[in-house]
Amino acid sequence: MKKVSIFNALLVCMIANIGGLNAQKPAYLKLEFDKNQKPYVFYPVGRGDHPAVLAKLFGSQELELRAKNHMNTGQSLAAGTIIQIPISPDKIIKKNLKGSYDDVVPIFYKVKKGETAYRIVKVNLKDDLNNFCERNDLPGCQLKVGADVLVGWIDLRDRKQDVSITTSKEKKNLVKSDPKPVIVKGRNSKNEEPTIFKKVVAEKKTQNHGEIVGNEKKKEDESETEPVEDNVEVWVADKGVAYWQHGHRANTNKYVLHNSAAINSIIELYNPMLRRTVRAKVIGRIPEETYRNDIDVVLSEGAAESLGALDSRFQIEMRYKK
């Protein structure tokens, strides 16, 4: 196996960059996995680095980054320190690059005892095993404990952009995207009714239809001479308790059980703690006497993982079609 011999030299370069506190890219990044096998990297903070920008570059949430580094809301990064940044496998460039690229930084991982290439590459990093073995010149994909393997690269070209510019770009993207229903007000307790609102769609109806506003349903009188209004979809904004069964998380499919959402429709789920959103398919109702009465939605492992769930029960916000 070809061991990455430049690892120690790169470490020296990385420390030198930290000492200078300049805006140069780090020579490399070291990757590790947390107790849930989620990847994160050690990142040397330079002048001008901002948590929101770094979180976006690495495919995580700012709240997630702050929590991992015990940072308070509004606390800025200190140049010269090393922080841990959760990284999405989708943000890792896994195509085997030839030559050097400006602000494209290699990511290395030190193999631990008992680990296999399949576990590291296929399960944890969602990479192609053949590409990984070719990248590291591994005959038979056999790993050696303590070896530093190249798992890919990360593009850091936008790490110094202004936060206000990032926010402006995100707002423009939202304007260009397909319209989505807006949550007016959520449910604050189990005794309250969830807010009902409507989403106008482009399709016209040729027959009379009902319109739901609040908790009342009004039907129009049939009339061929009356103008035809836009069709409306009835959506519900709700809050409640989500539940999922801990397992090996091999199932990445995103689906839920829910007692009110239309079956085979798509429900939007939001984890307010991590500010993560996922869309999942409603495949059925919650079986009676199987779960506790306060459970509002049952999640698949794939949906729970996308929301960053650690506990089997957690608070959630929902938008769904009746």
mmCIF file of C-alpha atoms in Angstrom:
data_model
loop_
_atom_site.group_PDB
_atom_site.id
_atom_site.type_symbol
_atom_site.label_atom_id
_atom_site.label_comp_id
_atom_site.label_asym_id
_atom_site.label_seq_id
_atom_site.Cartn_x
_atom_site.Cartn_y
_atom_site.Cartn_z
ATOM 1 C CA MET A 1 0.000 0.000 0.000
ATOM 2 C CA LYS A 2 1.247 3.484 -0.771
ATOM 3 C CA LYS A 3 1.310 5.499 2.424
ATOM 4 C CA VAL A 4 0.739 9.234 2.122
ATOM 5 C CA SER A 5 4.294 10.287 2.926
ATOM 6 C CA ILE A 6 3.727 14.026 2.740
ATOM 7 C CA PHE A 7 1.349 13.994 5.711
ATOM 8 C CA ASN A 8 3.912 15.153 8.294
ATOM 9 C CA ALA A 9 5.257 17.831 5.973
ATOM 10 C CA LEU A 10 1.763 19.129 5.405
ATOM 11 C CA LEU A 11 1.252 19.282 9.163
ATOM 12 C CA VAL A 12 4.223 21.635 9.427
ATOM 13 C CA CYS A 13 2.775 23.825 6.677
ATOM 14 C CA MET A 14 -0.582 23.866 8.386
ATOM 15 C CA ILE A 15 0.953 25.029 11.688
ATOM 16 C CA ALA A 16 2.915 27.690 9.835
ATOM 17 C CA ASN A 17 -0.290 28.998 8.285
ATOM 18 C CA ILE A 18 -1.919 29.165 11.698
ATOM 19 C CA GLY A 19 1.027 31.079 13.111
ATOM 20 C CA GLY A 20 0.786 33.655 10.348
ATOM 21 C CA LEU A 21 -2.970 34.078 10.879
ATOM 22 C CA ASN A 22 -3.236 34.938 7.214
ATOM 23 C CA ALA A 23 -5.975 34.252 4.691
ATOM 24 C CA GLN A 24 -4.076 31.481 2.914
ATOM 25 C CA LYS A 25 -5.771 28.136 2.596
ATOM 26 C CA PRO A 26 -4.708 25.352 5.007
ATOM 27 C CA ALA A 27 -2.361 22.801 3.453
ATOM 28 C CA TYR A 28 -4.735 19.955 4.287
ATOM 29 C CA LEU A 29 -7.585 19.061 6.645
ATOM 30 C CA LYS A 30 -7.773 16.114 9.026
ATOM 31 C CA LEU A 31 -11.039 14.165 9.100
ATOM 32 C CA GLU A 32 -12.529 12.193 11.983
ATOM 33 C CA PHE A 33 -15.862 10.501 12.794
ATOM 34 C CA ASP A 34 -17.979 11.191 15.879
ATOM 35 C CA LYS A 35 -19.696 8.517 17.982
ATOM 36 C CA ASN A 36 -22.520 8.383 15.422
ATOM 37 C CA GLN A 37 -20.030 7.909 12.578
ATOM 38 C CA LYS A 38 -20.707 11.408 11.264
ATOM 39 C CA PRO A 39 -17.630 13.029 9.673
ATOM 40 C CA TYR A 40 -16.082 16.292 10.815
ATOM 41 C CA VAL A 41 -12.802 18.063 10.094
ATOM 42 C CA PHE A 42 -10.290 20.056 12.118
ATOM 43 C CA TYR A 43 -10.085 23.519 10.588
ATOM 44 C CA PRO A 44 -7.474 26.244 11.377
ATOM 45 C CA VAL A 45 -9.309 29.558 11.724
ATOM 46 C CA GLY A 46 -7.894 32.508 9.810
ATOM 47 C CA ARG A 47 -8.750 36.194 9.774
ATOM 48 C CA GLY A 48 -12.170 36.843 8.267
ATOM 49 C CA ASP A 49 -13.558 33.343 8.809
ATOM 50 C CA HIS A 50 -17.223 33.370 9.874
ATOM 51 C CA PRO A 51 -19.209 30.425 11.312
ATOM 52 C CA ALA A 52 -22.132 30.854 8.894
ATOM 53 C CA VAL A 53 -19.903 30.882 5.802
ATOM 54 C CA LEU A 54 -17.798 27.930 6.955
ATOM 55 C CA ALA A 55 -20.873 25.898 7.877
ATOM 56 C CA LYS A 56 -22.316 26.440 4.401
ATOM 57 C CA LEU A 57 -19.048 25.491 2.695
ATOM 58 C CA PHE A 58 -18.857 22.226 4.621
ATOM 59 C CA GLY A 59 -22.558 21.391 4.190
ATOM 60 C CA SER A 60 -23.559 21.794 7.835
ATOM 61 C CA GLN A 61 -25.586 24.272 9.888
ATOM 62 C CA GLU A 62 -24.128 27.216 11.807
ATOM 63 C CA LEU A 63 -25.949 26.066 14.953
ATOM 64 C CA GLU A 64 -24.365 22.637 14.531
ATOM 65 C CA LEU A 65 -20.898 24.159 14.183
ATOM 66 C CA ARG A 66 -21.375 26.363 17.246
ATOM 67 C CA ALA A 67 -22.665 23.472 19.352
ATOM 68 C CA LYS A 68 -19.722 21.239 18.423
ATOM 69 C CA ASN A 69 -17.257 23.941 19.467
ATOM 70 C CA HIS A 70 -19.208 25.143 22.538
ATOM 71 C CA MET A 71 -19.694 28.602 21.025
ATOM 72 C CA ASN A 72 -22.414 30.973 22.151
ATOM 73 C CA THR A 73 -24.794 32.600 19.677
ATOM 74 C CA GLY A 74 -23.076 35.632 18.188
ATOM 75 C CA GLN A 75 -19.622 34.560 19.354
ATOM 76 C CA SER A 76 -17.030 35.118 16.634
ATOM 77 C CA LEU A 77 -14.168 32.832 15.661
ATOM 78 C CA ALA A 78 -10.692 33.516 17.014
ATOM 79 C CA ALA A 79 -7.972 33.503 14.368
ATOM 80 C CA GLY A 80 -5.240 31.006 15.143
ATOM 81 C CA THR A 81 -7.496 28.452 16.827
ATOM 82 C CA ILE A 82 -8.534 25.070 15.457
ATOM 83 C CA ILE A 83 -12.242 24.240 15.380
ATOM 84 C CA GLN A 84 -14.217 21.137 14.476
ATOM 85 C CA ILE A 85 -16.614 21.499 11.549
ATOM 86 C CA PRO A 86 -19.215 18.828 10.683
ATOM 87 C CA ILE A 87 -18.891 18.027 6.989
ATOM 88 C CA SER A 88 -21.451 16.527 4.639
ATOM 89 C CA PRO A 89 -20.096 13.656 2.495
ATOM 90 C CA ASP A 90 -21.736 15.416 -0.465
ATOM 91 C CA LYS A 91 -19.347 18.363 -0.024
ATOM 92 C CA ILE A 92 -16.265 16.162 -0.340
ATOM 93 C CA ILE A 93 -14.909 16.127 -3.890
ATOM 94 C CA LYS A 94 -14.402 12.437 -4.557
ATOM 95 C CA LYS A 95 -13.393 12.631 -8.190
ATOM 96 C CA ASN A 96 -9.691 11.852 -8.387
ATOM 97 C CA LEU A 97 -8.102 15.219 -9.186
ATOM 98 C CA LYS A 98 -4.853 15.561 -11.080
ATOM 99 C CA GLY A 99 -2.565 18.503 -10.383
ATOM 100 C CA SER A 100 -3.250 21.379 -7.991
ATOM 101 C CA TYR A 101 -6.212 23.724 -7.763
ATOM 102 C CA ASP A 102 -6.438 27.072 -5.989
ATOM 103 C CA ASP A 103 -8.252 26.797 -2.641
ATOM 104 C CA VAL A 104 -9.096 23.118 -3.177
ATOM 105 C CA VAL A 105 -7.766 21.399 -0.056
ATOM 106 C CA PRO A 106 -7.083 17.657 0.416
ATOM 107 C CA ILE A 107 -8.748 15.814 3.303
ATOM 108 C CA PHE A 108 -6.918 12.964 5.056
ATOM 109 C CA TYR A 109 -8.081 10.313 7.509
ATOM 110 C CA LYS A 110 -5.929 8.144 9.806
ATOM 111 C CA VAL A 111 -7.053 4.505 9.744
ATOM 112 C CA LYS A 112 -8.033 3.075 13.145
ATOM 113 C CA LYS A 113 -7.796 -0.515 14.360
ATOM 114 C CA GLY A 114 -10.640 -2.710 13.137
ATOM 115 C CA GLU A 115 -11.750 -0.334 10.370
ATOM 116 C CA THR A 116 -12.299 -1.484 6.809
ATOM 117 C CA ALA A 117 -12.242 0.421 3.548
ATOM 118 C CA TYR A 118 -15.873 -0.527 2.980
ATOM 119 C CA ARG A 119 -16.952 0.964 6.313
ATOM 120 C CA ILE A 120 -15.019 4.196 5.859
ATOM 121 C CA VAL A 121 -15.772 4.730 2.195
ATOM 122 C CA LYS A 122 -19.158 3.202 1.367
ATOM 123 C CA VAL A 123 -20.975 3.553 4.693
ATOM 124 C CA ASN A 124 -19.560 6.716 6.248
ATOM 125 C CA LEU A 125 -18.508 8.801 3.245
ATOM 126 C CA LYS A 126 -20.849 7.491 0.518
ATOM 127 C CA ASP A 127 -17.938 7.141 -1.914
ATOM 128 C CA ASP A 128 -17.078 4.624 -4.605
ATOM 129 C CA LEU A 129 -14.700 1.986 -3.276
ATOM 130 C CA ASN A 130 -12.773 1.626 -6.542
ATOM 131 C CA ASN A 131 -12.140 5.383 -6.767
ATOM 132 C CA PHE A 132 -10.894 5.443 -3.177
ATOM 133 C CA CYS A 133 -8.512 2.518 -3.695
ATOM 134 C CA GLU A 134 -7.194 4.016 -6.943
ATOM 135 C CA ARG A 135 -6.724 7.401 -5.260
ATOM 136 C CA ASN A 136 -4.586 5.837 -2.515
ATOM 137 C CA ASP A 137 -2.935 3.122 -4.634
ATOM 138 C CA LEU A 138 -4.319 0.295 -2.485
ATOM 139 C CA PRO A 139 -3.960 -3.156 -4.065
ATOM 140 C CA GLY A 140 -6.940 -5.212 -2.935
ATOM 141 C CA CYS A 141 -8.217 -2.215 -0.943
ATOM 142 C CA GLN A 142 -6.325 -3.415 2.127
ATOM 143 C CA LEU A 143 -5.846 -0.745 4.798
ATOM 144 C CA LYS A 144 -2.999 -0.506 7.292
ATOM 145 C CA VAL A 145 -3.681 0.760 10.813
ATOM 146 C CA GLY A 146 -2.198 4.230 11.282
ATOM 147 C CA ALA A 147 -2.019 4.973 7.557
ATOM 148 C CA ASP A 148 -3.172 8.397 6.361
ATOM 149 C CA VAL A 149 -5.552 7.955 3.435
ATOM 150 C CA LEU A 150 -6.803 10.661 1.094
ATOM 151 C CA VAL A 151 -10.613 10.671 1.250
ATOM 152 C CA GLY A 152 -11.079 13.604 -1.136
ATOM 153 C CA TRP A 153 -10.932 17.378 -1.379
ATOM 154 C CA ILE A 154 -12.966 20.391 -0.219
ATOM 155 C CA ASP A 155 -13.469 23.602 -2.212
ATOM 156 C CA LEU A 156 -12.724 26.604 0.039
ATOM 157 C CA ARG A 157 -12.770 29.361 -2.583
ATOM 158 C CA ASP A 158 -15.746 31.136 -0.991
ATOM 159 C CA ARG A 159 -14.607 30.922 2.633
ATOM 160 C CA LYS A 160 -13.786 34.660 2.873
ATOM 161 C CA GLN A 161 -16.970 36.007 1.336
ATOM 162 C CA ASP A 162 -18.999 38.509 3.321
ATOM 163 C CA VAL A 163 -21.904 37.073 5.304
ATOM 164 C CA SER A 164 -24.282 39.759 4.027
ATOM 165 C CA ILE A 165 -23.439 38.762 0.442
ATOM 166 C CA THR A 166 -24.180 35.126 1.256
ATOM 167 C CA THR A 167 -27.510 36.086 2.776
ATOM 168 C CA SER A 168 -28.377 38.193 -0.268
ATOM 169 C CA LYS A 169 -27.598 35.296 -2.625
ATOM 170 C CA GLU A 170 -29.722 32.929 -0.580
ATOM 171 C CA LYS A 171 -32.652 35.363 -0.721
ATOM 172 C CA LYS A 172 -32.339 35.624 -4.510
ATOM 173 C CA ASN A 173 -32.335 31.840 -4.796
ATOM 174 C CA LEU A 174 -35.483 31.679 -2.698
ATOM 175 C CA VAL A 175 -37.215 34.109 -5.039
ATOM 176 C CA LYS A 176 -36.309 31.990 -8.063
ATOM 177 C CA SER A 177 -37.393 28.704 -6.490
ATOM 178 C CA ASP A 178 -40.870 27.225 -6.741
ATOM 179 C CA PRO A 179 -43.388 28.852 -4.373
ATOM 180 C CA LYS A 180 -43.945 27.018 -1.107
ATOM 181 C CA PRO A 181 -46.672 27.415 1.497
ATOM 182 C CA VAL A 182 -45.810 29.740 4.361
ATOM 183 C CA ILE A 183 -46.315 28.807 8.002
ATOM 184 C CA VAL A 184 -48.607 31.388 9.579
ATOM 185 C CA LYS A 185 -48.689 30.086 13.134
ATOM 186 C CA GLY A 186 -47.873 26.745 14.687
ATOM 187 C CA ARG A 187 -49.652 24.862 17.444
ATOM 188 C CA ASN A 188 -48.344 25.720 20.924
ATOM 189 C CA SER A 189 -50.074 22.930 22.853
ATOM 190 C CA LYS A 190 -51.952 19.691 22.264
ATOM 191 C CA ASN A 191 -55.221 21.471 23.109
ATOM 192 C CA GLU A 192 -54.893 23.910 20.227
ATOM 193 C CA GLU A 193 -55.887 23.158 16.670
ATOM 194 C CA PRO A 194 -53.101 23.337 14.086
ATOM 195 C CA THR A 195 -53.185 26.321 11.762
ATOM 196 C CA ILE A 196 -54.732 25.628 8.367
ATOM 197 C CA PHE A 197 -53.704 27.676 5.362
ATOM 198 C CA LYS A 198 -53.965 27.371 1.617
ATOM 199 C CA LYS A 199 -51.494 27.186 -1.226
ATOM 200 C CA VAL A 200 -52.606 28.573 -4.587
ATOM 201 C CA VAL A 201 -51.581 26.470 -7.563
ATOM 202 C CA ALA A 202 -51.645 27.259 -11.252
ATOM 203 C CA GLU A 203 -54.220 24.638 -12.282
ATOM 204 C CA LYS A 204 -57.838 25.822 -12.850
ATOM 205 C CA LYS A 205 -60.872 23.852 -11.782
ATOM 206 C CA THR A 206 -63.869 23.557 -14.069
ATOM 207 C CA GLN A 207 -66.225 22.388 -11.331
ATOM 208 C CA ASN A 208 -67.344 24.018 -8.102
ATOM 209 C CA HIS A 209 -65.032 23.438 -5.169
ATOM 210 C CA GLY A 210 -64.735 24.194 -1.470
ATOM 211 C CA GLU A 211 -62.316 26.651 0.106
ATOM 212 C CA ILE A 212 -61.001 26.097 3.614
ATOM 213 C CA VAL A 213 -60.173 29.139 5.739
ATOM 214 C CA GLY A 214 -59.277 28.592 9.397
ATOM 215 C CA ASN A 215 -61.439 25.701 10.602
ATOM 216 C CA GLU A 216 -64.481 26.469 8.422
ATOM 217 C CA LYS A 217 -65.325 25.060 4.999
ATOM 218 C CA LYS A 218 -67.433 27.103 2.595
ATOM 219 C CA LYS A 219 -68.862 25.749 -0.649
ATOM 220 C CA GLU A 220 -69.578 27.948 -3.621
ATOM 221 C CA ASP A 221 -72.917 27.691 -5.392
ATOM 222 C CA GLU A 222 -72.803 26.029 -8.764
ATOM 223 C CA SER A 223 -72.834 28.594 -11.542
ATOM 224 C CA GLU A 224 -71.539 28.293 -15.079
ATOM 225 C CA THR A 225 -71.423 32.070 -15.445
ATOM 226 C CA GLU A 226 -69.243 32.723 -12.359
ATOM 227 C CA PRO A 227 -65.497 33.183 -12.941
ATOM 228 C CA VAL A 228 -63.425 30.101 -12.128
ATOM 229 C CA GLU A 229 -61.002 30.697 -9.241
ATOM 230 C CA ASP A 230 -57.545 29.208 -8.803
ATOM 231 C CA ASN A 231 -57.427 25.759 -7.323
ATOM 232 C CA VAL A 232 -56.337 25.600 -3.685
ATOM 233 C CA GLU A 233 -54.475 22.927 -1.758
ATOM 234 C CA VAL A 234 -55.149 22.707 1.968
ATOM 235 C CA TRP A 235 -51.963 22.625 4.036
ATOM 236 C CA VAL A 236 -51.513 22.378 7.790
ATOM 237 C CA ALA A 237 -48.775 23.944 9.936
ATOM 238 C CA ASP A 238 -48.276 21.871 13.075
ATOM 239 C CA LYS A 239 -45.887 21.138 15.940
ATOM 240 C CA GLY A 240 -45.476 17.895 17.824
ATOM 241 C CA VAL A 241 -43.319 14.984 18.927
ATOM 242 C CA ALA A 242 -41.447 12.814 16.438
ATOM 243 C CA TYR A 243 -40.307 9.261 17.174
ATOM 244 C CA TRP A 244 -37.899 6.926 15.438
ATOM 245 C CA GLN A 245 -36.406 3.556 16.310
ATOM 246 C CA HIS A 246 -32.627 3.486 16.797
ATOM 247 C CA GLY A 247 -30.905 0.995 14.518
ATOM 248 C CA HIS A 248 -27.936 0.637 12.220
ATOM 249 C CA ARG A 249 -29.230 3.452 9.991
ATOM 250 C CA ALA A 250 -28.698 1.401 6.854
ATOM 251 C CA ASN A 251 -32.130 2.432 5.530
ATOM 252 C CA THR A 252 -31.745 5.822 3.863
ATOM 253 C CA ASN A 253 -35.321 6.016 2.543
ATOM 254 C CA LYS A 254 -37.281 8.987 3.902
ATOM 255 C CA TYR A 255 -40.864 8.166 4.883
ATOM 256 C CA VAL A 256 -43.208 8.718 7.826
ATOM 257 C CA LEU A 257 -46.392 7.510 9.491
ATOM 258 C CA HIS A 258 -48.887 10.298 10.234
ATOM 259 C CA ASN A 259 -52.571 10.281 11.175
ATOM 260 C CA SER A 260 -53.708 13.428 9.339
ATOM 261 C CA ALA A 261 -51.475 14.002 6.321
ATOM 262 C CA ALA A 262 -52.667 12.672 2.980
ATOM 263 C CA ILE A 263 -51.220 9.230 2.283
ATOM 264 C CA ASN A 264 -48.628 9.198 -0.525
ATOM 265 C CA SER A 265 -48.197 12.970 -0.160
ATOM 266 C CA ILE A 266 -44.973 14.715 0.848
ATOM 267 C CA ILE A 267 -44.624 16.113 4.369
ATOM 268 C CA GLU A 268 -42.052 18.767 5.247
ATOM 269 C CA LEU A 269 -40.315 18.222 8.603
ATOM 270 C CA TYR A 270 -38.212 20.796 10.455
ATOM 271 C CA ASN A 271 -35.909 20.221 13.427
ATOM 272 C CA PRO A 272 -35.797 23.613 15.227
ATOM 273 C CA MET A 273 -32.799 22.608 17.353
ATOM 274 C CA LEU A 274 -30.473 22.003 14.385
ATOM 275 C CA ARG A 275 -32.459 24.028 11.832
ATOM 276 C CA ARG A 276 -32.604 21.079 9.476
ATOM 277 C CA THR A 277 -35.424 20.438 7.036
ATOM 278 C CA VAL A 278 -36.291 17.254 5.178
ATOM 279 C CA ARG A 279 -39.144 16.171 2.923
ATOM 280 C CA ALA A 280 -40.503 12.660 3.360
ATOM 281 C CA LYS A 281 -43.298 10.527 1.934
ATOM 282 C CA VAL A 282 -46.361 9.714 4.037
ATOM 283 C CA ILE A 283 -46.876 5.952 3.666
ATOM 284 C CA GLY A 284 -49.548 5.269 6.274
ATOM 285 C CA ARG A 285 -51.135 5.896 9.669
ATOM 286 C CA ILE A 286 -49.627 5.357 13.113
ATOM 287 C CA PRO A 287 -50.842 1.952 14.419
ATOM 288 C CA GLU A 288 -53.012 2.144 17.525
ATOM 289 C CA GLU A 289 -51.549 0.920 20.831
ATOM 290 C CA THR A 290 -48.094 0.615 19.245
ATOM 291 C CA TYR A 291 -46.665 3.985 20.207
ATOM 292 C CA ARG A 292 -47.375 6.415 23.040
ATOM 293 C CA ASN A 293 -50.370 8.708 22.587
ATOM 294 C CA ASP A 294 -48.248 11.858 22.443
ATOM 295 C CA ILE A 295 -46.390 10.731 19.300
ATOM 296 C CA ASP A 296 -47.456 12.853 16.311
ATOM 297 C CA VAL A 297 -45.236 11.391 13.592
ATOM 298 C CA VAL A 298 -43.114 8.228 13.261
ATOM 299 C CA LEU A 299 -39.956 8.630 11.162
ATOM 300 C CA SER A 300 -37.889 6.192 9.159
ATOM 301 C CA GLU A 301 -34.169 6.004 9.960
ATOM 302 C CA GLY A 302 -33.362 7.915 6.780
ATOM 303 C CA ALA A 303 -35.664 10.803 7.688
ATOM 304 C CA ALA A 304 -34.404 10.907 11.282
ATOM 305 C CA GLU A 305 -30.781 10.885 10.150
ATOM 306 C CA SER A 306 -31.383 13.769 7.733
ATOM 307 C CA LEU A 307 -32.873 15.780 10.593
ATOM 308 C CA GLY A 308 -29.838 15.094 12.791
ATOM 309 C CA ALA A 309 -31.875 13.183 15.380
ATOM 310 C CA LEU A 310 -29.919 11.712 18.278
ATOM 311 C CA ASP A 311 -32.719 10.927 20.737
ATOM 312 C CA SER A 312 -35.554 8.594 19.770
ATOM 313 C CA ARG A 313 -38.071 11.336 20.697
ATOM 314 C CA PHE A 314 -37.669 15.006 19.802
ATOM 315 C CA GLN A 315 -39.722 18.111 19.045
ATOM 316 C CA ILE A 316 -40.520 18.794 15.420
ATOM 317 C CA GLU A 317 -42.403 21.231 13.203
ATOM 318 C CA MET A 318 -44.403 19.997 10.223
ATOM 319 C CA ARG A 319 -46.125 21.215 7.077
ATOM 320 C CA TYR A 320 -48.347 18.752 5.289
ATOM 321 C CA LYS A 321 -51.267 18.450 2.896
ATOM 322 C CA LYS A 322 -54.586 17.182 4.251
#
